[in-house]
Amino acid sequence: MGYGIFMHRADSIYDDSPAERYQFPSQYLDRAAQCVNDWIVYLEPRKVRGSRGYFAVARVEKIIPDPTAPQMYLALMADYIDFPTPVPFNINSAPVERGLLNEQGRLSGRAQAAVRPLSAEDFRRIVDLGLEEDATLLPRTDAPETNVGLEDEQAPFEFETERNRVRSLTSRPVRDRAFRRVVLNAYDERCAISGLKLINGGGRAEVDAAHIRPVEASGPDCVNNGIALSGTAHWMFDRGLISLSDDLKILISRQANDPEAVRAFVNPSGQAMGPILHRDRPHPRFLEWHRDNCFKS
C-alpha cells in the first residue's frame, strides 16, 4: 500500500468520474495497484487553463479491467473529498510535492507521470493545505466545536500522526465541514432554489450544503452531488416536495399541501440557480436518483 497522485482534467478523453472511478491505461497498472486500500490525491495538470492544482483526495478500493475498453483499467474510489482550498503545484516558487525534486533540486521527469507514488510527507502537506478551514463557512451550531482539525505543519511526522490523519479523512465532522465549504463557495453562498443570499449577524451564510443523493444512500461528498439550499428549501428537497430536472428546472410535487405557496417561494423563473462554474453543476445521475427515490411526483 502507498499514497499516490492521479492526474485528472475535466475535459479528459478518459471515462473518469473522480468520486467514483478513475480510468487509466495498462502502462500505469503497477503504480496504481500500489495505492489499493490507500489514499490518492487528484491533480489537475498545470497546462490546464486555470488549473486547480491538487483538488481532492480519495481512497482506492480496488482496480478492475475496464469491461468497455481493452487495455484500460478502472480504479474504483471511495471516501472522496473535494479540497475546499485547492493547492497550487508551486508555493513560493517551490513544488508542494517535494518528492518530484531530483538530487540537484530541479523538477524531475516524474512530474509528467499521470499516475505516480506520493511520499507520506507530501501527502500530509497537501491534505493539510487542502483542508485548511475558513471559520465563516463552518456549519452553524450552538454546540462547542469538536477538535477535529489536522495537525500543524510543523508537527513531527510519525506513524501515529499519519494514521490519525487518515482516520480523520473518514470522520463525518471533517467531511461535512469540507463539503459545506466546497458547495457554498461553488454557489456563492446563495440558495439555488430561492436565489437569496442571506448572511447572519455573525457573518455566516444562512444556507446549507445539501447532498442530492444522501450519504446514507451511498452519495459521495463531491460538489457535483451537492447543492446550496436555505433551511426551508433543504427541508422541502429532502422530503421530496421539490426536485430538479437535469437542466435545473425546479419541479414541484403535486402532493405539496400548498403548491402555490411553494411556487411563491422558489425562484420566479422556475429555474434553479446553478453554481458559478459549469464543472460544479449537479451531475444528472444524482439528480435522477433524487427524482426516482425522493421526489413525490
Coordinates of C-alpha atoms in Angstrom, one line a residue:
M1 CA 0.0 0.0 0.0
G2 CA 1.1 3.6 -0.5
Y3 CA -0.1 7.1 -1.4
G4 CA -0.3 8.3 -5.0
I5 CA -1.1 11.1 -7.4
F6 CA -3.8 10.6 -10.1
M7 CA -3.9 13.3 -12.7
H8 CA -7.3 14.3 -13.9
R9 CA -8.8 17.1 -16.1
A10 CA -12.4 17.9 -16.6
D11 CA -12.1 17.6 -20.4
S12 CA -10.2 14.3 -20.3
I13 CA -10.6 11.7 -23.0
Y14 CA -10.8 9.1 -20.3
D15 CA -14.0 7.9 -18.7
D16 CA -13.4 9.4 -15.3
S17 CA -15.8 10.3 -12.5
P18 CA -13.3 11.2 -9.8
A19 CA -15.6 10.5 -6.9
E20 CA -16.4 7.0 -8.2
R21 CA -13.8 5.8 -10.7
Y22 CA -10.6 6.7 -12.5
Q23 CA -9.8 5.2 -15.9
F24 CA -6.1 4.6 -16.9
P25 CA -4.1 2.7 -19.5
S26 CA -2.3 -0.6 -18.7
Q27 CA 1.1 1.2 -18.5
Y28 CA 0.1 2.6 -15.2
L29 CA -1.3 -0.6 -13.7
D30 CA 1.7 -1.4 -11.4
R31 CA 1.8 2.1 -10.0
A32 CA -1.9 2.3 -9.4
A33 CA -2.1 -1.1 -7.8
Q34 CA 0.3 0.1 -5.1
C35 CA -2.4 2.5 -4.0
V36 CA -5.2 -0.1 -3.4
N37 CA -6.6 0.3 0.1
D38 CA -4.8 3.6 0.5
W39 CA -5.3 7.2 -0.5
I40 CA -4.5 9.2 -3.6
V41 CA -4.6 13.0 -4.3
Y42 CA -6.1 14.2 -7.5
L43 CA -4.1 16.8 -9.5
E44 CA -5.2 18.9 -12.4
P45 CA -2.3 19.4 -14.9
R46 CA -0.6 22.8 -14.9
K47 CA -1.2 23.1 -18.6
V48 CA -5.0 23.3 -18.0
R49 CA -6.0 26.9 -18.1
G50 CA -7.0 28.0 -14.5
S51 CA -5.7 24.7 -13.1
R52 CA -6.9 23.9 -9.6
G53 CA -3.7 22.1 -8.9
Y54 CA -4.2 19.4 -6.2
F55 CA -8.0 19.5 -5.8
A56 CA -9.3 16.3 -4.0
V57 CA -8.4 13.2 -2.0
A58 CA -9.9 9.8 -2.3
R59 CA -9.3 6.1 -1.3
V60 CA -8.7 3.4 -3.9
E61 CA -11.0 0.4 -3.1
K62 CA -9.9 -1.8 -5.9
I63 CA -8.8 -2.0 -9.5
I64 CA -10.6 -3.9 -12.3
P65 CA -10.2 -4.3 -16.0
D66 CA -12.4 -1.8 -17.9
P67 CA -15.1 -4.1 -19.5
T68 CA -15.8 -1.5 -22.2
A69 CA -12.2 -0.7 -23.3
P70 CA -9.3 -3.1 -24.0
Q71 CA -6.0 -2.4 -22.2
M72 CA -7.8 0.1 -19.9
Y73 CA -8.4 -0.3 -16.2
L74 CA -10.7 1.3 -13.6
A75 CA -9.7 2.3 -10.1
L76 CA -12.9 2.3 -8.1
M77 CA -12.9 5.1 -5.5
A78 CA -14.4 5.7 -2.1
D79 CA -14.3 8.4 0.6
Y80 CA -13.8 11.2 -1.9
I81 CA -13.4 14.7 -0.6
D82 CA -13.1 17.9 -2.7
F83 CA -10.5 20.3 -1.2
P84 CA -12.2 23.5 0.0
T85 CA -8.8 25.1 -0.7
P86 CA -7.3 23.6 -3.9
V87 CA -3.5 23.5 -3.5
P88 CA -1.3 25.0 -6.3
F89 CA 1.5 23.0 -7.8
N90 CA 4.0 25.6 -6.6
I91 CA 4.1 27.7 -3.4
N92 CA 6.8 30.4 -3.1
S93 CA 8.3 29.1 -6.4
A94 CA 8.8 25.6 -5.0
P95 CA 6.8 22.5 -5.7
V96 CA 4.5 21.4 -2.9
E97 CA 5.2 17.8 -4.0
R98 CA 8.8 17.8 -2.9
G99 CA 9.4 14.2 -3.9
L100 CA 9.5 15.5 -7.5
L101 CA 12.8 17.2 -7.0
N102 CA 16.0 15.4 -8.2
E103 CA 19.4 15.4 -6.4
Q104 CA 20.2 18.8 -8.0
G105 CA 17.0 20.3 -6.6
R106 CA 15.3 20.5 -10.0
L107 CA 12.0 19.2 -11.1
S108 CA 12.4 15.6 -12.4
G109 CA 10.6 13.9 -15.2
R110 CA 8.3 12.2 -12.7
A111 CA 6.2 15.3 -12.7
Q112 CA 4.8 14.3 -16.1
A113 CA 3.5 10.9 -15.0
A114 CA -0.3 10.8 -14.8
V115 CA -0.1 8.1 -12.1
R116 CA 2.8 8.2 -9.6
P117 CA 3.7 7.4 -6.0
L118 CA 3.5 10.1 -3.3
S119 CA 5.5 10.2 -0.2
A120 CA 3.8 10.3 3.2
E121 CA 5.3 13.7 3.9
D122 CA 4.0 15.2 0.7
F123 CA 0.6 13.6 1.2
R124 CA 0.3 15.2 4.7
R125 CA 1.4 18.6 3.4
I126 CA -1.1 18.6 0.5
V127 CA -4.0 17.4 2.6
D128 CA -3.3 19.9 5.4
L129 CA -3.3 22.7 2.9
G130 CA -6.3 21.5 1.0
L131 CA -8.4 21.2 4.2
E132 CA -7.5 24.5 5.8
E133 CA -10.6 25.8 7.4
D134 CA -12.4 29.1 6.9
A135 CA -14.4 29.9 10.0
T136 CA -17.0 31.9 8.1
L137 CA -18.2 28.8 6.3
L138 CA -18.2 26.3 9.1
P139 CA -21.6 24.8 10.0
R140 CA -23.8 26.9 12.1
T141 CA -24.1 25.4 15.6
D142 CA -24.6 26.4 19.2
A143 CA -22.6 23.5 20.4
P144 CA -18.9 23.7 21.1
E145 CA -16.7 22.7 18.2
T146 CA -15.1 19.3 18.4
N147 CA -11.4 19.4 17.8
V148 CA -11.2 17.6 14.5
G149 CA -8.6 19.7 12.8
L150 CA -5.5 18.2 11.2
E151 CA -2.1 18.6 12.9
D152 CA 0.1 21.7 12.4
E153 CA 2.5 21.7 9.5
Q154 CA 5.5 21.8 11.9
A155 CA 4.3 18.8 14.0
P156 CA 6.8 15.8 13.8
F157 CA 5.6 13.3 11.2
E158 CA 5.3 10.0 13.0
F159 CA 3.4 6.8 12.2
E160 CA 0.6 7.5 14.7
T161 CA 0.2 11.1 13.4
E162 CA -0.1 9.7 9.9
R163 CA -2.7 7.1 10.9
N164 CA -4.7 9.8 12.8
R165 CA -4.8 11.9 9.7
V166 CA -6.0 9.0 7.6
R167 CA -8.7 8.3 10.2
S168 CA -9.7 12.0 10.1
L169 CA -10.4 11.7 6.3
T170 CA -13.2 9.3 7.1
S171 CA -14.5 11.3 10.0
R172 CA -18.1 12.6 9.4
P173 CA -17.4 16.0 11.0
V174 CA -14.3 16.6 8.9
R175 CA -16.1 15.5 5.7
D176 CA -19.2 17.6 6.5
R177 CA -17.2 20.7 7.1
A178 CA -15.2 20.3 3.9
F179 CA -18.4 19.5 1.9
R180 CA -20.1 22.6 3.2
R181 CA -17.2 24.9 2.2
V182 CA -16.9 23.5 -1.3
V183 CA -20.6 23.7 -2.0
L184 CA -21.2 27.2 -0.5
N185 CA -18.2 28.5 -2.4
A186 CA -19.5 27.0 -5.7
Y187 CA -22.9 28.7 -5.2
D188 CA -21.5 32.0 -3.8
E189 CA -23.4 31.2 -0.6
R190 CA -26.7 31.6 -2.4
C191 CA -29.7 29.3 -2.2
A192 CA -30.2 27.6 -5.6
I193 CA -33.9 27.4 -5.2
S194 CA -34.9 30.9 -4.0
G195 CA -31.9 32.8 -5.3
L196 CA -31.5 34.5 -2.0
K197 CA -28.1 35.2 -0.3
L198 CA -28.6 35.8 3.4
I199 CA -25.7 36.4 5.8
N200 CA -26.5 36.4 9.6
G201 CA -25.2 38.8 12.2
G202 CA -22.3 36.6 12.9
G203 CA -21.1 36.8 9.2
R204 CA -22.1 33.3 8.3
A205 CA -24.2 32.2 5.4
E206 CA -27.8 31.2 6.2
V207 CA -27.7 28.3 3.7
D208 CA -27.0 24.6 3.9
A209 CA -24.9 22.3 1.8
A210 CA -27.3 19.6 0.8
H211 CA -26.5 16.2 -0.6
I212 CA -28.6 15.4 -3.7
R213 CA -28.1 11.6 -3.1
P214 CA -27.7 11.3 0.6
V215 CA -24.6 9.8 2.3
E216 CA -26.9 7.1 3.8
A217 CA -27.7 6.1 0.2
S218 CA -24.0 6.0 -0.9
G219 CA -23.9 9.6 -2.1
P220 CA -20.4 10.9 -2.3
D221 CA -19.1 14.1 -0.7
C222 CA -18.4 15.8 -4.0
V223 CA -19.6 19.2 -5.3
N224 CA -21.5 17.5 -8.2
N225 CA -23.6 15.7 -5.5
G226 CA -24.3 18.9 -3.6
I227 CA -26.5 22.0 -3.8
A228 CA -26.7 25.1 -1.7
L229 CA -30.2 25.4 -0.1
S230 CA -31.8 27.6 2.6
G231 CA -33.2 25.8 5.6
T232 CA -36.8 25.8 4.1
A233 CA -35.6 24.7 0.7
H234 CA -33.5 22.0 2.2
W235 CA -36.4 20.6 4.2
M236 CA -38.6 20.5 1.1
F237 CA -35.9 18.9 -1.0
D238 CA -35.2 16.2 1.5
R239 CA -38.9 15.4 1.8
G240 CA -39.4 15.2 -2.0
L241 CA -41.7 18.3 -2.2
I242 CA -39.3 19.8 -4.8
S243 CA -36.7 18.4 -7.1
L244 CA -34.7 19.3 -10.2
S245 CA -34.6 18.3 -13.8
D246 CA -31.3 17.6 -15.4
D247 CA -31.3 21.2 -16.8
L248 CA -32.1 22.5 -13.2
K249 CA -35.7 23.3 -13.8
I250 CA -37.5 23.3 -10.4
L251 CA -40.0 20.6 -10.0
I252 CA -42.9 21.0 -7.5
S253 CA -44.7 17.9 -6.2
R254 CA -48.4 17.6 -6.7
Q255 CA -48.6 16.3 -3.2
A256 CA -47.5 19.6 -1.6
N257 CA -50.3 20.8 0.6
D258 CA -49.9 24.4 -0.7
P259 CA -48.3 24.3 -4.1
E260 CA -49.0 28.0 -4.7
A261 CA -47.0 28.9 -1.6
V262 CA -44.2 26.7 -2.8
R263 CA -44.2 28.5 -6.2
A264 CA -44.1 31.8 -4.5
F265 CA -41.0 30.7 -2.5
V266 CA -38.9 29.4 -5.4
N267 CA -37.1 31.5 -8.0
P268 CA -39.8 33.2 -10.1
S269 CA -38.1 32.0 -13.3
G270 CA -38.8 28.4 -12.2
Q271 CA -35.1 27.7 -12.8
A272 CA -32.7 26.8 -10.1
M273 CA -29.5 28.9 -9.9
G274 CA -26.5 26.8 -10.9
P275 CA -23.0 27.1 -9.5
I276 CA -20.6 29.7 -10.7
L277 CA -18.5 27.2 -12.7
H278 CA -20.1 24.7 -15.1
R279 CA -17.9 21.9 -13.9
D280 CA -19.5 22.2 -10.4
R281 CA -23.1 21.6 -11.7
P282 CA -25.1 18.8 -10.2
H283 CA -24.5 15.5 -12.0
P284 CA -27.5 14.2 -13.9
R285 CA -27.0 10.8 -12.3
F286 CA -27.5 12.2 -8.8
L287 CA -30.5 14.3 -9.9
E288 CA -32.1 11.3 -11.4
W289 CA -31.6 9.3 -8.2
H290 CA -33.4 12.1 -6.3
R291 CA -36.3 12.2 -8.7
D292 CA -36.7 8.4 -8.6
N293 CA -36.2 7.9 -4.9
C294 CA -37.3 11.1 -3.1
F295 CA -39.5 13.3 -5.3
K296 CA -43.2 12.8 -4.7
S297 CA -44.4 13.4 -8.3

